[in-house]
């Protein structure tokens, strides 16, 4: 079965640079979530989208922005990168239409961001 | 706001043994979902099992089963006949029920489980 696809899987950026992470949800999933996981921590919710509209925001810095496009893929843009942004970034998707397959969130393999 | 607590930071058992991971949560909602996710050393986040709060029957998936106690707000995971591949960080997670739309997961702190040969 198709899973959530994230790219790139690894990237290294310097401080103050910009990075963009991409996420392709499971086909027919209309809901996308972004999570950040630091070393030894549980995943922290950043932002979510349902039907291409922002649904909820968590602890996402103002330097970060995200959107969901017409084909339901999503991009997380991170600017003015700081050393503390180094983390594993997960995208996850869900069927948010209220169907029987809904209310279960599936994660991608994550994108490792290292800021040096 | 909902909170999820995993009181066991680390656990270790021998292969083939049974192990139970604990999780408690706090919510004022009546309808919700609970999950266990597994994160092996590869750091991939893998869904292990899902429980709907309105169902009294405990969910099972092969060697994995839960003990869901709604009144006590407890949701433990039992792994039977543990295997080396079960070595991972296990996260308990809560999600509110909504008919449509996005509803984020709230995670516990995780339990690092090691299966020894």
GROMACS .gro file of C-alpha atoms in nm:
model
  233
    1UNK     CA    1   0.000   0.000   0.000
    2UNK     CA    2   0.115   0.352  -0.076
    3UNK     CA    3   0.255   0.544   0.218
    4UNK     CA    4   0.329   0.905   0.303
    5UNK     CA    5   0.625   1.024   0.098
    6UNK     CA    6   0.861   1.287   0.232
    7UNK     CA    7   1.149   1.458   0.058
    8UNK     CA    8   1.430   1.515   0.099
    9UNK     CA    9   1.509   1.249   0.355
   10UNK     CA   10   1.819   1.428   0.472
   11UNK     CA   11   1.942   1.782   0.433
   12UNK     CA   12   2.215   1.992   0.582
   13UNK     CA   13   2.181   2.369   0.595
   14UNK     CA   14   2.382   2.651   0.742
   15UNK     CA   15   2.249   2.896   0.996
   16UNK     CA   16   2.027   3.165   0.848
   17UNK     CA   17   1.960   2.960   0.535
   18UNK     CA   18   1.619   2.846   0.414
   19UNK     CA   19   1.490   2.491   0.379
   20UNK     CA   20   1.179   2.343   0.221
   21UNK     CA   21   1.038   2.002   0.307
   22UNK     CA   22   0.784   1.830   0.087
   23UNK     CA   23   0.515   1.581   0.177
   24UNK     CA   24   0.295   1.367  -0.046
   25UNK     CA   25   0.008   1.214   0.152
   26UNK     CA   26  -0.142   0.873   0.103
   27UNK     CA   27  -0.371   0.882  -0.204
   28UNK     CA   28  -0.721   1.010  -0.119
   29UNK     CA   29  -0.603   1.151   0.212
   30UNK     CA   30  -0.705   1.515   0.242
   31UNK     CA   31  -0.550   1.597   0.577
   32UNK     CA   32  -0.182   1.662   0.642
   33UNK     CA   33   0.006   1.716   0.966
   34UNK     CA   34   0.362   1.832   1.034
   35UNK     CA   35   0.549   1.728   1.348
   36UNK     CA   36   0.897   1.809   1.476
   37UNK     CA   37   1.092   1.559   1.686
   38UNK     CA   38   1.409   1.666   1.861
   39UNK     CA   39   1.662   1.419   2.003
   40UNK     CA   40   1.510   1.209   2.280
   41UNK     CA   41   1.177   1.387   2.259
   42UNK     CA   42   0.827   1.297   2.160
   43UNK     CA   43   0.694   1.448   1.835
   44UNK     CA   44   0.567   1.803   1.869
   45UNK     CA   45   0.277   1.918   1.656
   46UNK     CA   46   0.354   2.208   1.424
   47UNK     CA   47   0.061   2.260   1.189
   48UNK     CA   48  -0.221   2.080   1.010
   49UNK     CA   49  -0.425   2.122   0.694
   50UNK     CA   50  -0.765   1.987   0.593
   51UNK     CA   51  -0.887   2.024   0.237
   52UNK     CA   52  -0.609   2.272   0.157
   53UNK     CA   53  -0.699   2.502   0.446
   54UNK     CA   54  -0.495   2.546   0.760
   55UNK     CA   55  -0.674   2.366   1.040
   56UNK     CA   56  -0.462   2.407   1.353
   57UNK     CA   57  -0.130   2.549   1.462
   58UNK     CA   58   0.094   2.423   1.736
   59UNK     CA   59   0.440   2.526   1.843
   60UNK     CA   60   0.546   2.642   1.499
   61UNK     CA   61   0.794   2.932   1.493
   62UNK     CA   62   0.701   3.243   1.295
   63UNK     CA   63   1.002   3.168   1.074
   64UNK     CA   64   0.822   2.858   0.951
   65UNK     CA   65   0.532   2.851   0.710
   66UNK     CA   66   0.344   2.574   0.537
   67UNK     CA   67   0.071   2.517   0.286
   68UNK     CA   68  -0.127   2.240   0.125
   69UNK     CA   69  -0.165   2.249  -0.250
   70UNK     CA   70  -0.449   2.157  -0.485
   71UNK     CA   71  -0.310   1.803  -0.526
   72UNK     CA   72  -0.302   1.774  -0.143
   73UNK     CA   73   0.074   1.766  -0.116
   74UNK     CA   74   0.219   1.997   0.145
   75UNK     CA   75   0.538   2.195   0.189
   76UNK     CA   76   0.700   2.322   0.507
   77UNK     CA   77   0.919   2.626   0.455
   78UNK     CA   78   1.175   2.714   0.719
   79UNK     CA   79   1.368   3.037   0.701
   80UNK     CA   80   1.647   3.196   0.904
   81UNK     CA   81   1.742   2.852   1.026
   82UNK     CA   82   1.885   2.817   1.374
   83UNK     CA   83   2.092   2.539   1.527
   84UNK     CA   84   1.791   2.446   1.741
   85UNK     CA   85   1.588   2.368   1.429
   86UNK     CA   86   1.795   2.053   1.380
   87UNK     CA   87   1.543   1.774   1.417
   88UNK     CA   88   1.346   1.501   1.247
   89UNK     CA   89   1.044   1.645   1.071
   90UNK     CA   90   0.750   1.416   1.016
   91UNK     CA   91   0.466   1.460   0.779
   92UNK     CA   92   0.155   1.254   0.843
   93UNK     CA   93  -0.171   1.214   0.659
   94UNK     CA   94  -0.526   1.111   0.731
   95UNK     CA   95  -0.855   1.057   0.558
   96UNK     CA   96  -1.044   1.346   0.717
   97UNK     CA   97  -1.374   1.295   0.542
   98UNK     CA   98  -1.536   1.100   0.821
   99UNK     CA   99  -1.516   0.768   0.641
  100UNK     CA  100  -1.456   0.437   0.813
  101UNK     CA  101  -1.085   0.464   0.732
  102UNK     CA  102  -1.059   0.804   0.897
  103UNK     CA  103  -0.936   0.906   1.239
  104UNK     CA  104  -0.608   0.724   1.193
  105UNK     CA  105  -0.291   0.917   1.122
  106UNK     CA  106  -0.011   0.761   0.918
  107UNK     CA  107   0.341   0.897   0.926
  108UNK     CA  108   0.606   0.934   0.660
  109UNK     CA  109   0.963   0.825   0.724
  110UNK     CA  110   1.063   1.177   0.819
  111UNK     CA  111   1.310   1.435   0.692
  112UNK     CA  112   1.629   1.482   0.888
  113UNK     CA  113   1.734   1.845   0.904
  114UNK     CA  114   2.078   1.935   1.035
  115UNK     CA  115   2.164   2.301   1.077
  116UNK     CA  116   2.535   2.376   1.107
  117UNK     CA  117  -0.615   2.034   2.693
  118UNK     CA  118  -0.550   1.666   2.677
  119UNK     CA  119  -0.238   1.516   2.829
  120UNK     CA  120  -0.083   1.173   2.792
  121UNK     CA  121   0.153   1.024   3.048
  122UNK     CA  122   0.384   0.726   3.012
  123UNK     CA  123   0.540   0.660   3.349
  124UNK     CA  124   0.797   0.403   3.235
  125UNK     CA  125   1.088   0.572   3.055
  126UNK     CA  126   1.262   0.240   2.990
  127UNK     CA  127   1.181  -0.130   3.005
  128UNK     CA  128   1.379  -0.439   2.924
  129UNK     CA  129   1.265  -0.803   2.888
  130UNK     CA  130   1.395  -1.128   2.749
  131UNK     CA  131   1.292  -1.253   2.410
  132UNK     CA  132   0.964  -1.452   2.412
  133UNK     CA  133   0.847  -1.288   2.734
  134UNK     CA  134   0.534  -1.080   2.767
  135UNK     CA  135   0.565  -0.712   2.848
  136UNK     CA  136   0.309  -0.444   2.932
  137UNK     CA  137   0.361  -0.075   2.870
  138UNK     CA  138   0.152   0.171   3.068
  139UNK     CA  139  -0.023   0.487   2.954
  140UNK     CA  140  -0.268   0.720   3.123
  141UNK     CA  141  -0.440   1.020   2.977
  142UNK     CA  142  -0.654   1.309   3.082
  143UNK     CA  143  -0.952   1.439   2.889
  144UNK     CA  144  -1.300   1.572   2.948
  145UNK     CA  145  -1.419   1.434   2.614
  146UNK     CA  146  -1.630   1.122   2.582
  147UNK     CA  147  -1.544   1.032   2.223
  148UNK     CA  148  -1.182   0.994   2.123
  149UNK     CA  149  -0.919   0.759   1.988
  150UNK     CA  150  -0.609   0.613   2.145
  151UNK     CA  151  -0.306   0.479   1.965
  152UNK     CA  152   0.025   0.310   2.021
  153UNK     CA  153   0.301   0.399   1.779
  154UNK     CA  154   0.635   0.224   1.757
  155UNK     CA  155   0.956   0.406   1.666
  156UNK     CA  156   1.246   0.167   1.601
  157UNK     CA  157   1.607   0.285   1.570
  158UNK     CA  158   1.534   0.385   1.209
  159UNK     CA  159   1.309   0.656   1.367
  160UNK     CA  160   1.017   0.565   1.143
  161UNK     CA  161   0.684   0.614   1.324
  162UNK     CA  162   0.477   0.297   1.283
  163UNK     CA  163   0.117   0.254   1.391
  164UNK     CA  164   0.084  -0.050   1.618
  165UNK     CA  165  -0.275  -0.043   1.734
  166UNK     CA  166  -0.582   0.181   1.754
  167UNK     CA  167  -0.869   0.191   2.003
  168UNK     CA  168  -1.198   0.376   1.971
  169UNK     CA  169  -1.320   0.504   2.307
  170UNK     CA  170  -1.681   0.411   2.234
  171UNK     CA  171  -1.586   0.045   2.195
  172UNK     CA  172  -1.568  -0.161   2.512
  173UNK     CA  173  -1.383  -0.443   2.340
  174UNK     CA  174  -1.007  -0.415   2.362
  175UNK     CA  175  -0.823  -0.390   2.029
  176UNK     CA  176  -0.583  -0.665   1.926
  177UNK     CA  177  -0.333  -0.694   1.641
  178UNK     CA  178  -0.156  -1.028   1.636
  179UNK     CA  179   0.086  -1.026   1.934
  180UNK     CA  180  -0.020  -0.676   2.039
  181UNK     CA  181  -0.325  -0.609   2.254
  182UNK     CA  182  -0.446  -0.326   2.472
  183UNK     CA  183  -0.619  -0.301   2.805
  184UNK     CA  184  -0.847   0.001   2.773
  185UNK     CA  185  -1.001   0.121   3.099
  186UNK     CA  186  -1.208   0.425   3.009
  187UNK     CA  187  -1.318   0.516   3.360
  188UNK     CA  188  -0.962   0.500   3.484
  189UNK     CA  189  -0.833   0.672   3.169
  190UNK     CA  190  -0.577   0.399   3.125
  191UNK     CA  191  -0.455   0.246   2.800
  192UNK     CA  192  -0.181  -0.016   2.835
  193UNK     CA  193  -0.014  -0.213   2.557
  194UNK     CA  194   0.068  -0.581   2.598
  195UNK     CA  195   0.323  -0.744   2.373
  196UNK     CA  196   0.314  -1.122   2.383
  197UNK     CA  197   0.597  -1.351   2.276
  198UNK     CA  198   0.827  -1.052   2.238
  199UNK     CA  199   1.075  -1.053   1.952
  200UNK     CA  200   1.405  -0.875   1.897
  201UNK     CA  201   1.236  -0.664   1.631
  202UNK     CA  202   1.005  -0.522   1.895
  203UNK     CA  203   1.295  -0.319   2.034
  204UNK     CA  204   1.186   0.040   1.988
  205UNK     CA  205   1.051   0.352   2.149
  206UNK     CA  206   0.678   0.317   2.204
  207UNK     CA  207   0.454   0.623   2.212
  208UNK     CA  208   0.101   0.634   2.344
  209UNK     CA  209  -0.112   0.897   2.169
  210UNK     CA  210  -0.456   1.055   2.205
  211UNK     CA  211  -0.678   1.208   1.940
  212UNK     CA  212  -1.016   1.375   1.983
  213UNK     CA  213  -1.302   1.249   1.773
  214UNK     CA  214  -1.442   1.481   1.510
  215UNK     CA  215  -1.667   1.395   1.220
  216UNK     CA  216  -1.454   1.568   0.961
  217UNK     CA  217  -1.128   1.755   0.946
  218UNK     CA  218  -0.795   1.752   1.116
  219UNK     CA  219  -0.744   1.659   1.478
  220UNK     CA  220  -0.387   1.634   1.598
  221UNK     CA  221  -0.228   1.357   1.799
  222UNK     CA  222  -0.108   1.430   2.151
  223UNK     CA  223   0.183   1.207   2.243
  224UNK     CA  224   0.316   1.073   2.569
  225UNK     CA  225   0.683   1.094   2.651
  226UNK     CA  226   0.756   0.746   2.523
  227UNK     CA  227   0.883   0.419   2.669
  228UNK     CA  228   1.208   0.277   2.539
  229UNK     CA  229   1.164  -0.101   2.518
  230UNK     CA  230   1.460  -0.333   2.475
  231UNK     CA  231   1.414  -0.701   2.396
  232UNK     CA  232   1.720  -0.901   2.498
  233UNK     CA  233   1.821  -1.228   2.328
   0.00000   0.00000   0.00000
